[in-house]
C-alpha positions as MATLAB code, in Angstrom:
seq = 'MTTERATLEDCTARYERLARRLLAKPGVERGTMMGFPCLRCEGRFFASLEPRTGRLIVKLPADRVATLVERGAAEPFAPNGRTFREWAALPDPASWSRLANEALEFASEA';
ca = [
     -17.909   33.190   36.818;
     -17.839   33.907   40.586;
     -18.006   30.983   42.989;
     -21.289   32.534   44.617;
     -23.034   32.366   40.905;
     -21.885   28.720   40.722;
     -23.267   27.834   43.861;
     -26.487   29.442   43.188;
     -26.590   27.727   39.894;
     -26.023   24.503   41.549;
     -28.793   25.179   44.109;
     -31.322   26.173   41.415;
     -30.113   23.066   39.327;
     -30.714   21.035   42.584;
     -34.131   22.443   42.980;
     -35.347   21.807   39.739;
     -34.311   17.771   40.065;
     -36.093   18.040   43.342;
     -39.291   19.734   41.871;
     -39.219   16.960   39.125;
     -39.509   14.262   41.384;
     -42.194   16.114   43.439;
     -44.331   17.165   40.573;
     -44.821   13.218   39.739;
     -46.979   13.025   43.191;
     -50.685   13.700   42.815;
     -51.844   17.063   43.561;
     -48.199   18.847   43.287;
     -47.989   21.569   40.855;
     -45.700   24.509   40.143;
     -46.587   28.129   41.193;
     -44.640   31.308   42.483;
     -44.960   32.684   46.191;
     -43.564   36.375   46.660;
     -42.009   36.167   43.479;
     -40.021   33.046   43.991;
     -40.454   29.601   42.154;
     -42.707   27.319   44.324;
     -44.611   23.991   44.727;
     -47.990   23.642   45.989;
     -50.020   20.902   46.991;
     -53.809   21.102   46.182;
     -52.990   24.852   46.355;
     -51.010   24.998   49.553;
     -47.256   26.317   49.259;
     -44.999   23.798   50.829;
     -41.457   24.667   49.263;
     -39.772   27.440   47.341;
     -36.323   28.284   46.127;
     -35.076   31.760   47.339;
     -33.148   32.540   44.344;
     -31.027   35.204   45.835;
     -29.525   32.751   48.445;
     -30.159   29.392   46.714;
     -31.698   28.350   49.933;
     -34.728   26.049   49.947;
     -37.726   27.329   51.915;
     -40.015   24.768   53.163;
     -43.264   24.962   55.349;
     -43.484   22.829   58.516;
     -45.174   22.816   61.686;
     -43.973   25.704   63.679;
     -42.659   23.401   66.481;
     -40.685   21.478   63.884;
     -39.261   24.822   62.175;
     -38.128   25.982   65.851;
     -36.624   22.254   66.206;
     -34.788   22.766   63.084;
     -33.552   26.104   63.770;
     -32.442   25.252   67.149;
     -30.321   22.279   65.989;
     -28.558   24.443   63.156;
     -30.233   22.586   60.518;
     -32.596   25.498   59.342;
     -32.488   29.321   59.497;
     -35.442   31.204   60.130;
     -37.259   32.528   57.193;
     -37.637   36.270   57.775;
     -38.204   38.248   54.343;
     -38.268   41.857   55.196;
     -37.389   41.307   58.877;
     -40.668   39.498   59.506;
     -40.294   35.723   60.480;
     -42.674   33.112   59.229;
     -43.229   30.729   61.925;
     -44.288   27.790   59.995;
     -41.303   28.316   57.363;
     -37.783   27.334   57.444;
     -34.812   27.982   55.037;
     -32.349   25.198   54.553;
     -29.110   26.223   53.391;
     -27.794   22.297   53.201;
     -29.071   20.609   50.059;
     -28.410   17.555   51.567;
     -31.585   17.830   53.470;
     -33.827   19.343   50.683;
     -35.385   16.149   49.786;
     -36.110   14.933   52.998;
     -37.515   17.965   54.364;
     -39.478   18.873   51.072;
     -41.085   15.428   51.484;
     -42.105   16.410   55.158;
     -43.374   19.627   53.992;
     -45.379   18.023   51.468;
     -47.008   15.747   53.796;
     -47.410   18.634   56.061;
     -49.412   20.476   53.161;
     -51.167   17.217   52.230;
     -52.655   17.169   55.874;
     -53.745   20.770   56.056;
];
């Protein structure tokens, strides 16, 4: 087993633990987005795991995403070269829980 594979497995397991906690909240359910496992709140996508990289993808206000990217806490989410302004890719699992909860709050307000 390679280190990269172990890292992806670790990220998948971490995503599943996070998903279980978030699924206990009202209106949160599982789904898929662009073939990725995701979480929705009342039908609105707010978090997803990018299985190829192991990054958590969260939907936040565009200005919040820009701030996170500027600070180096997130990367732009740009599948196929097209940047999604309200989506941030989180390479550091230490920030996942906090920012996933922030994304859930953003989805709940929409």
